[in-house]
Amino acid sequence: MDMDAFAAVHRDDWERLDELTSRRRLTGAEADELLQLYQRASTHLSVIRSVAPEGALSASLSMRLSRARTRFTGARSNFFEDLAGFFVYSLPAAFYRVRWLTVAVGVLFTAVAWLAGAWVVNTPGVLAAMGTDAELRRYVESDFVNYYSENPAASFAGMVWTNNAWIALQAVAFGVTGIWGPYILYQNAIGVGTAGGMMASFGQLDVFFTYILPHGFMELTAIFVAAAAGLQIFWALVSPGPRTRMTALAQEGRSLMTVALGLVVVLFISGLVEGFVTPSGLPAWLRIGIGAAVFAAYWAYTLILGKRACQAGYRGDLLARDAGEASVRAA
């Protein structure tokens, strides 16, 4: 068979197939025509492969058919559409669903940290147990501040980001235990509180807040969000409601792991603030103001976009077809 002659006879059909495949919208008649041309071109490909299966014409027609098949079977959205959907709908919806639990976790954390600080300041012997007077003065007068500037800003920001993202991921993933999240929170609250108490004992509480608040606003909030998401997964296991326990756990787990992915971005921003703003020579009010602005932006994103996304039916979960729900059927 003369391949050139065969291609010349059927080229109009193939080009029309390409044209219909590339159109954004098709009328009913055009959709029918696309299917007919696809079936016709499939027959042509079978003929060509029976003669020259590895030829250039076979490969070219196979590619045409692949594009057409994707067109009429329903292509998945492209990467950029999925990315936009994640940040505009899925992520804010997931943040919004744990907003009140996030606030409750933050209040408890603050209370524990404050009590720990008060214990250090007001209980005789606590400071002595934490180190010698020389060691404590070195920490208060130099080590606390130098921690934020002893490494290059970029590497320090990267180190903080990866460490905090790992902690947040653990808080969400192991939240199903009901123990891991509270344990992480308690450890951090005691650490922050005792450090603040030590600084207050030496009259350096203003320095403590100047260096903690710029990044701490968002960094600690991110950990609160992660712990809240983990606790919500745990509660789905304890009290699944009308769903089966495994269905509730799967749905909440998928939805709230979205939180863990989103917090990677949130903590990246927080890491930049900690690496570049906290140790900078900017006035204290401006450094704290930058941290407060990042914090306010997070809550605006959560409360405005998150509320809209939840009202539109988003929960942060996968689409039904991606989640493999039994109710989904092929068209």
Tab-separated table of C-alpha atoms in Angstrom:
chain	number	residue	atom	x	y	z
A	1	MET	CA	0.000	0.000	0.000
A	2	ASP	CA	1.220	3.478	-0.905
A	3	MET	CA	1.309	5.353	2.414
A	4	ASP	CA	1.603	8.780	0.780
A	5	ALA	CA	-1.457	8.145	-1.351
A	6	PHE	CA	-3.395	6.782	1.669
A	7	ALA	CA	-2.490	9.856	3.716
A	8	ALA	CA	-3.449	12.205	0.884
A	9	VAL	CA	-6.905	10.608	0.597
A	10	HIS	CA	-7.688	10.852	4.308
A	11	ARG	CA	-5.770	13.967	5.315
A	12	ASP	CA	-8.859	16.198	5.264
A	13	ASP	CA	-10.552	13.945	7.833
A	14	TRP	CA	-7.488	13.996	10.071
A	15	GLU	CA	-7.103	17.763	9.878
A	16	ARG	CA	-10.792	18.215	10.650
A	17	LEU	CA	-10.296	15.924	13.662
A	18	ASP	CA	-7.447	18.172	14.832
A	19	GLU	CA	-9.576	21.264	14.355
A	20	LEU	CA	-12.467	19.929	16.424
A	21	THR	CA	-10.117	18.627	19.108
A	22	SER	CA	-8.541	22.056	19.562
A	23	ARG	CA	-11.833	23.935	19.957
A	24	ARG	CA	-12.718	25.076	23.459
A	25	ARG	CA	-16.441	24.421	23.031
A	26	LEU	CA	-18.327	22.122	20.655
A	27	THR	CA	-21.937	22.161	19.550
A	28	GLY	CA	-23.902	18.918	19.676
A	29	ALA	CA	-23.376	18.345	15.946
A	30	GLU	CA	-19.647	19.021	16.224
A	31	ALA	CA	-19.341	16.607	19.157
A	32	ASP	CA	-21.038	13.902	17.055
A	33	GLU	CA	-18.732	14.700	14.146
A	34	LEU	CA	-15.697	14.477	16.441
A	35	LEU	CA	-16.723	10.996	17.568
A	36	GLN	CA	-17.351	9.843	13.988
A	37	LEU	CA	-13.980	11.178	12.815
A	38	TYR	CA	-12.272	9.538	15.778
A	39	GLN	CA	-13.786	6.163	14.895
A	40	ARG	CA	-12.853	6.637	11.238
A	41	ALA	CA	-9.275	7.614	12.066
A	42	SER	CA	-8.991	4.614	14.397
A	43	THR	CA	-9.812	2.378	11.458
A	44	HIS	CA	-7.203	4.191	9.368
A	45	LEU	CA	-4.613	3.633	12.106
A	46	SER	CA	-5.389	-0.076	12.182
A	47	VAL	CA	-4.820	-0.271	8.444
A	48	ILE	CA	-1.546	1.645	8.649
A	49	ARG	CA	-0.248	-0.474	11.532
A	50	SER	CA	-0.962	-3.656	9.619
A	51	VAL	CA	1.498	-2.445	6.982
A	52	ALA	CA	4.004	-0.202	8.776
A	53	PRO	CA	3.428	-0.302	12.576
A	54	GLU	CA	6.594	1.639	13.418
A	55	GLY	CA	6.327	4.296	10.733
A	56	ALA	CA	6.111	8.047	11.173
A	57	LEU	CA	2.557	8.135	9.810
A	58	SER	CA	1.439	5.594	12.416
A	59	ALA	CA	2.965	7.633	15.247
A	60	SER	CA	1.477	10.881	13.973
A	61	LEU	CA	-2.031	9.491	13.642
A	62	SER	CA	-1.783	7.786	17.025
A	63	MET	CA	-0.950	11.151	18.623
A	64	ARG	CA	-3.934	12.765	16.896
A	65	LEU	CA	-6.223	10.057	18.230
A	66	SER	CA	-4.813	10.401	21.729
A	67	ARG	CA	-5.606	14.129	21.795
A	68	ALA	CA	-9.100	13.523	20.427
A	69	ARG	CA	-9.784	10.762	22.960
A	70	THR	CA	-8.798	13.067	25.804
A	71	ARG	CA	-11.089	15.737	24.367
A	72	PHE	CA	-14.289	13.714	24.246
A	73	THR	CA	-13.752	11.558	27.314
A	74	GLY	CA	-13.325	14.639	29.506
A	75	ALA	CA	-9.871	15.951	30.188
A	76	ARG	CA	-8.763	16.710	33.707
A	77	SER	CA	-8.149	20.325	34.486
A	78	ASN	CA	-4.635	21.479	33.850
A	79	PHE	CA	-2.029	22.030	36.531
A	80	PHE	CA	-2.584	25.765	36.838
A	81	GLU	CA	-6.344	25.357	37.209
A	82	ASP	CA	-5.803	22.743	39.926
A	83	LEU	CA	-3.308	25.018	41.672
A	84	ALA	CA	-5.708	27.962	41.581
A	85	GLY	CA	-8.533	25.765	42.868
A	86	PHE	CA	-6.363	24.600	45.745
A	87	PHE	CA	-5.494	28.098	46.945
A	88	VAL	CA	-8.864	29.723	46.219
A	89	TYR	CA	-11.219	26.969	47.400
A	90	SER	CA	-9.727	23.876	49.028
A	91	LEU	CA	-7.133	25.434	51.320
A	92	PRO	CA	-9.166	28.377	52.678
A	93	ALA	CA	-12.118	26.020	53.230
A	94	ALA	CA	-9.913	23.666	55.244
A	95	PHE	CA	-8.510	26.559	57.302
A	96	TYR	CA	-11.993	27.953	57.852
A	97	ARG	CA	-13.369	24.654	59.142
A	98	VAL	CA	-10.842	24.596	62.005
A	99	ARG	CA	-10.958	28.329	62.797
A	100	TRP	CA	-12.672	28.067	66.181
A	101	LEU	CA	-10.580	25.130	67.291
A	102	THR	CA	-7.495	27.088	66.205
A	103	VAL	CA	-8.541	29.986	68.430
A	104	ALA	CA	-9.206	27.630	71.362
A	105	VAL	CA	-5.807	25.986	70.946
A	106	GLY	CA	-4.136	29.400	70.793
A	107	VAL	CA	-5.851	30.560	73.987
A	108	LEU	CA	-4.799	27.409	75.859
A	109	PHE	CA	-1.245	27.687	74.549
A	110	THR	CA	-1.006	31.315	75.666
A	111	ALA	CA	-2.384	30.447	79.110
A	112	VAL	CA	0.150	27.634	79.607
A	113	ALA	CA	3.038	29.818	78.373
A	114	TRP	CA	1.976	32.676	80.655
A	115	LEU	CA	1.726	30.351	83.676
A	116	ALA	CA	5.153	28.887	82.902
A	117	GLY	CA	6.631	32.378	82.687
A	118	ALA	CA	4.980	33.437	85.937
A	119	TRP	CA	6.307	30.286	87.631
A	120	VAL	CA	9.869	31.128	86.557
A	121	VAL	CA	9.577	34.733	87.759
A	122	ASN	CA	7.817	34.104	91.060
A	123	THR	CA	9.088	30.744	92.295
A	124	PRO	CA	12.355	30.838	94.236
A	125	GLY	CA	14.971	28.428	93.005
A	126	VAL	CA	13.630	27.969	89.474
A	127	LEU	CA	16.166	30.274	87.847
A	128	ALA	CA	18.993	28.682	89.788
A	129	ALA	CA	17.906	25.288	88.495
A	130	MET	CA	18.061	26.595	84.915
A	131	GLY	CA	21.740	27.550	85.097
A	132	THR	CA	24.351	29.622	86.843
A	133	ASP	CA	23.945	33.368	87.049
A	134	ALA	CA	26.675	33.840	84.430
A	135	GLU	CA	24.980	31.396	82.045
A	136	LEU	CA	21.605	33.046	82.484
A	137	ARG	CA	23.042	36.522	81.923
A	138	ARG	CA	24.833	35.357	78.775
A	139	TYR	CA	21.566	33.939	77.449
A	140	VAL	CA	19.573	37.081	78.295
A	141	GLU	CA	22.161	39.631	77.163
A	142	SER	CA	23.499	37.977	74.023
A	143	ASP	CA	22.479	34.392	73.167
A	144	PHE	CA	18.748	35.078	72.848
A	145	VAL	CA	19.246	37.903	70.350
A	146	ASN	CA	22.235	36.345	68.577
A	147	TYR	CA	20.250	33.202	67.808
A	148	TYR	CA	18.419	35.106	65.076
A	149	SER	CA	21.523	36.489	63.394
A	150	GLU	CA	24.368	34.017	63.989
A	151	ASN	CA	23.653	32.302	60.638
A	152	PRO	CA	23.127	33.881	57.199
A	153	ALA	CA	19.528	35.045	56.857
A	154	ALA	CA	18.687	32.806	53.899
A	155	SER	CA	20.018	29.613	55.452
A	156	PHE	CA	18.441	30.450	58.818
A	157	ALA	CA	15.076	31.088	57.174
A	158	GLY	CA	15.338	27.775	55.310
A	159	MET	CA	16.252	25.895	58.481
A	160	VAL	CA	13.356	27.415	60.427
A	161	TRP	CA	10.935	26.753	57.587
A	162	THR	CA	11.775	23.079	57.175
A	163	ASN	CA	11.794	22.444	60.918
A	164	ASN	CA	8.439	24.118	61.519
A	165	ALA	CA	6.840	22.543	58.436
A	166	TRP	CA	7.914	19.130	59.700
A	167	ILE	CA	6.402	19.849	63.134
A	168	ALA	CA	3.129	21.015	61.529
A	169	LEU	CA	2.953	17.934	59.311
A	170	GLN	CA	3.426	15.677	62.338
A	171	ALA	CA	0.751	17.545	64.287
A	172	VAL	CA	-1.770	16.926	61.498
A	173	ALA	CA	-0.732	13.399	60.524
A	174	PHE	CA	-0.401	12.071	64.081
A	175	GLY	CA	-3.345	14.073	65.371
A	176	VAL	CA	-5.463	10.937	65.023
A	177	THR	CA	-3.797	9.680	68.204
A	178	GLY	CA	-5.303	12.565	70.172
A	179	ILE	CA	-2.002	12.897	72.029
A	180	TRP	CA	0.694	14.090	69.650
A	181	GLY	CA	-0.730	17.544	68.936
A	182	PRO	CA	-1.318	18.466	72.592
A	183	TYR	CA	2.139	17.117	73.456
A	184	ILE	CA	3.823	19.341	70.835
A	185	LEU	CA	1.804	22.339	72.011
A	186	TYR	CA	2.639	21.753	75.666
A	187	GLN	CA	6.355	21.422	74.948
A	188	ASN	CA	6.420	24.633	72.931
A	189	ALA	CA	4.287	26.546	75.427
A	190	ILE	CA	6.617	25.603	78.276
A	191	GLY	CA	9.643	26.547	76.164
A	192	VAL	CA	8.259	29.942	75.193
A	193	GLY	CA	6.985	30.637	78.702
A	194	THR	CA	10.218	29.776	80.515
A	195	ALA	CA	12.268	31.811	78.030
A	196	GLY	CA	9.971	34.780	78.557
A	197	GLY	CA	10.106	34.322	82.318
A	198	MET	CA	13.893	34.249	82.261
A	199	MET	CA	14.043	37.428	80.180
A	200	ALA	CA	11.495	39.120	82.491
A	201	SER	CA	13.543	38.202	85.552
A	202	PHE	CA	16.450	40.220	84.159
A	203	GLY	CA	14.314	43.151	83.015
A	204	GLN	CA	14.477	42.185	79.331
A	205	LEU	CA	10.827	41.339	78.640
A	206	ASP	CA	10.638	44.099	76.002
A	207	VAL	CA	13.551	42.495	74.127
A	208	PHE	CA	11.797	39.117	74.339
A	209	PHE	CA	8.617	40.409	72.690
A	210	THR	CA	10.546	42.476	70.138
A	211	TYR	CA	12.232	39.327	68.842
A	212	ILE	CA	9.395	36.839	69.334
A	213	LEU	CA	6.407	38.721	67.952
A	214	PRO	CA	7.495	39.553	64.354
A	215	HIS	CA	7.586	35.902	63.303
A	216	GLY	CA	5.767	34.437	66.314
A	217	PHE	CA	2.377	35.834	65.321
A	218	MET	CA	2.248	33.609	62.237
A	219	GLU	CA	4.608	30.826	63.237
A	220	LEU	CA	2.685	29.949	66.394
A	221	THR	CA	-0.665	30.378	64.643
A	222	ALA	CA	0.468	27.849	62.026
A	223	ILE	CA	1.256	25.339	64.776
A	224	PHE	CA	-2.141	26.052	66.364
A	225	VAL	CA	-3.833	25.381	63.007
A	226	ALA	CA	-1.913	22.127	62.565
A	227	ALA	CA	-2.811	20.932	66.056
A	228	ALA	CA	-6.460	21.891	65.515
A	229	ALA	CA	-6.573	19.928	62.251
A	230	GLY	CA	-5.027	16.898	63.953
A	231	LEU	CA	-7.537	17.057	66.799
A	232	GLN	CA	-10.410	17.291	64.330
A	233	ILE	CA	-9.197	14.107	62.633
A	234	PHE	CA	-9.065	12.479	66.068
A	235	TRP	CA	-12.609	13.629	66.809
A	236	ALA	CA	-13.848	12.147	63.518
A	237	LEU	CA	-12.600	8.793	64.790
A	238	VAL	CA	-14.219	9.249	68.201
A	239	SER	CA	-17.520	10.708	66.999
A	240	PRO	CA	-18.125	10.000	63.287
A	241	GLY	CA	-21.798	11.024	63.361
A	242	PRO	CA	-23.983	9.426	60.668
A	243	ARG	CA	-20.926	8.299	58.685
A	244	THR	CA	-19.119	5.035	59.299
A	245	ARG	CA	-15.998	5.482	61.382
A	246	MET	CA	-13.661	4.676	58.496
A	247	THR	CA	-15.524	6.955	56.072
A	248	ALA	CA	-15.396	9.837	58.547
A	249	LEU	CA	-11.700	9.245	59.200
A	250	ALA	CA	-10.924	9.099	55.474
A	251	GLN	CA	-12.887	12.258	54.658
A	252	GLU	CA	-11.473	14.303	57.512
A	253	GLY	CA	-7.975	12.954	56.950
A	254	ARG	CA	-7.997	13.929	53.274
A	255	SER	CA	-9.551	17.321	53.983
A	256	LEU	CA	-7.215	18.256	56.789
A	257	MET	CA	-4.015	17.014	55.187
A	258	THR	CA	-4.794	19.923	52.858
A	259	VAL	CA	-4.051	22.059	55.924
A	260	ALA	CA	-0.603	20.475	56.262
A	261	LEU	CA	0.216	21.256	52.630
A	262	GLY	CA	-1.023	24.829	52.972
A	263	LEU	CA	0.972	25.375	56.142
A	264	VAL	CA	4.150	24.627	54.217
A	265	VAL	CA	3.497	27.874	52.324
A	266	VAL	CA	2.401	29.756	55.451
A	267	LEU	CA	5.507	28.679	57.337
A	268	PHE	CA	7.695	29.602	54.390
A	269	ILE	CA	6.437	33.173	54.730
A	270	SER	CA	6.916	33.023	58.493
A	271	GLY	CA	10.452	31.711	57.949
A	272	LEU	CA	11.249	34.658	55.699
A	273	VAL	CA	10.057	37.035	58.404
A	274	GLU	CA	12.134	35.244	61.041
A	275	GLY	CA	15.218	35.144	58.847
A	276	PHE	CA	15.099	38.645	57.382
A	277	VAL	CA	12.827	40.839	59.542
A	278	THR	CA	13.246	39.658	63.140
A	279	PRO	CA	17.049	40.205	63.314
A	280	SER	CA	17.041	43.265	61.055
A	281	GLY	CA	17.908	46.791	62.105
A	282	LEU	CA	14.355	48.021	61.487
A	283	PRO	CA	12.607	49.798	64.351
A	284	ALA	CA	10.888	47.432	66.766
A	285	TRP	CA	7.441	48.824	65.926
A	286	LEU	CA	7.971	48.174	62.217
A	287	ARG	CA	9.227	44.631	62.732
A	288	ILE	CA	6.235	43.815	64.919
A	289	GLY	CA	3.972	45.586	62.436
A	290	ILE	CA	5.218	43.404	59.569
A	291	GLY	CA	4.534	40.286	61.627
A	292	ALA	CA	1.070	41.570	62.537
A	293	ALA	CA	0.337	42.295	58.859
A	294	VAL	CA	1.222	38.718	57.863
A	295	PHE	CA	-0.968	37.460	60.707
A	296	ALA	CA	-3.873	39.675	59.609
A	297	ALA	CA	-3.466	38.541	55.993
A	298	TYR	CA	-3.765	34.895	57.058
A	299	TRP	CA	-7.004	35.523	58.954
A	300	ALA	CA	-8.452	37.645	56.145
A	301	TYR	CA	-7.666	34.827	53.704
A	302	THR	CA	-9.234	32.262	56.025
A	303	LEU	CA	-12.342	34.173	57.038
A	304	ILE	CA	-13.189	35.747	53.675
A	305	LEU	CA	-12.172	33.162	51.071
A	306	GLY	CA	-12.714	30.282	53.483
A	307	LYS	CA	-16.280	31.284	54.282
A	308	ARG	CA	-17.098	31.685	50.591
A	309	ALA	CA	-15.549	28.322	49.755
A	310	CYS	CA	-17.458	26.536	52.533
A	311	GLN	CA	-20.714	28.171	51.452
A	312	ALA	CA	-20.013	26.880	47.934
A	313	GLY	CA	-19.702	23.342	49.324
A	314	TYR	CA	-15.928	22.943	49.540
A	315	ARG	CA	-14.376	21.178	52.534
A	316	GLY	CA	-10.768	20.839	51.446
A	317	ASP	CA	-11.370	17.222	50.389
A	318	LEU	CA	-10.506	15.680	47.042
A	319	LEU	CA	-13.037	15.614	44.248
A	320	ALA	CA	-15.302	12.580	44.467
A	321	ARG	CA	-13.681	10.957	41.430
A	322	ASP	CA	-10.198	11.392	42.938
A	323	ALA	CA	-11.313	10.094	46.312
A	324	GLY	CA	-12.649	6.919	44.679
A	325	GLU	CA	-16.141	7.218	46.123
A	326	ALA	CA	-18.376	4.347	45.160
A	327	SER	CA	-21.183	6.686	44.140
A	328	VAL	CA	-19.152	8.033	41.234
A	329	ARG	CA	-19.980	6.341	37.940
A	330	ALA	CA	-18.504	6.755	34.482
A	331	ALA	CA	-20.660	8.739	32.115
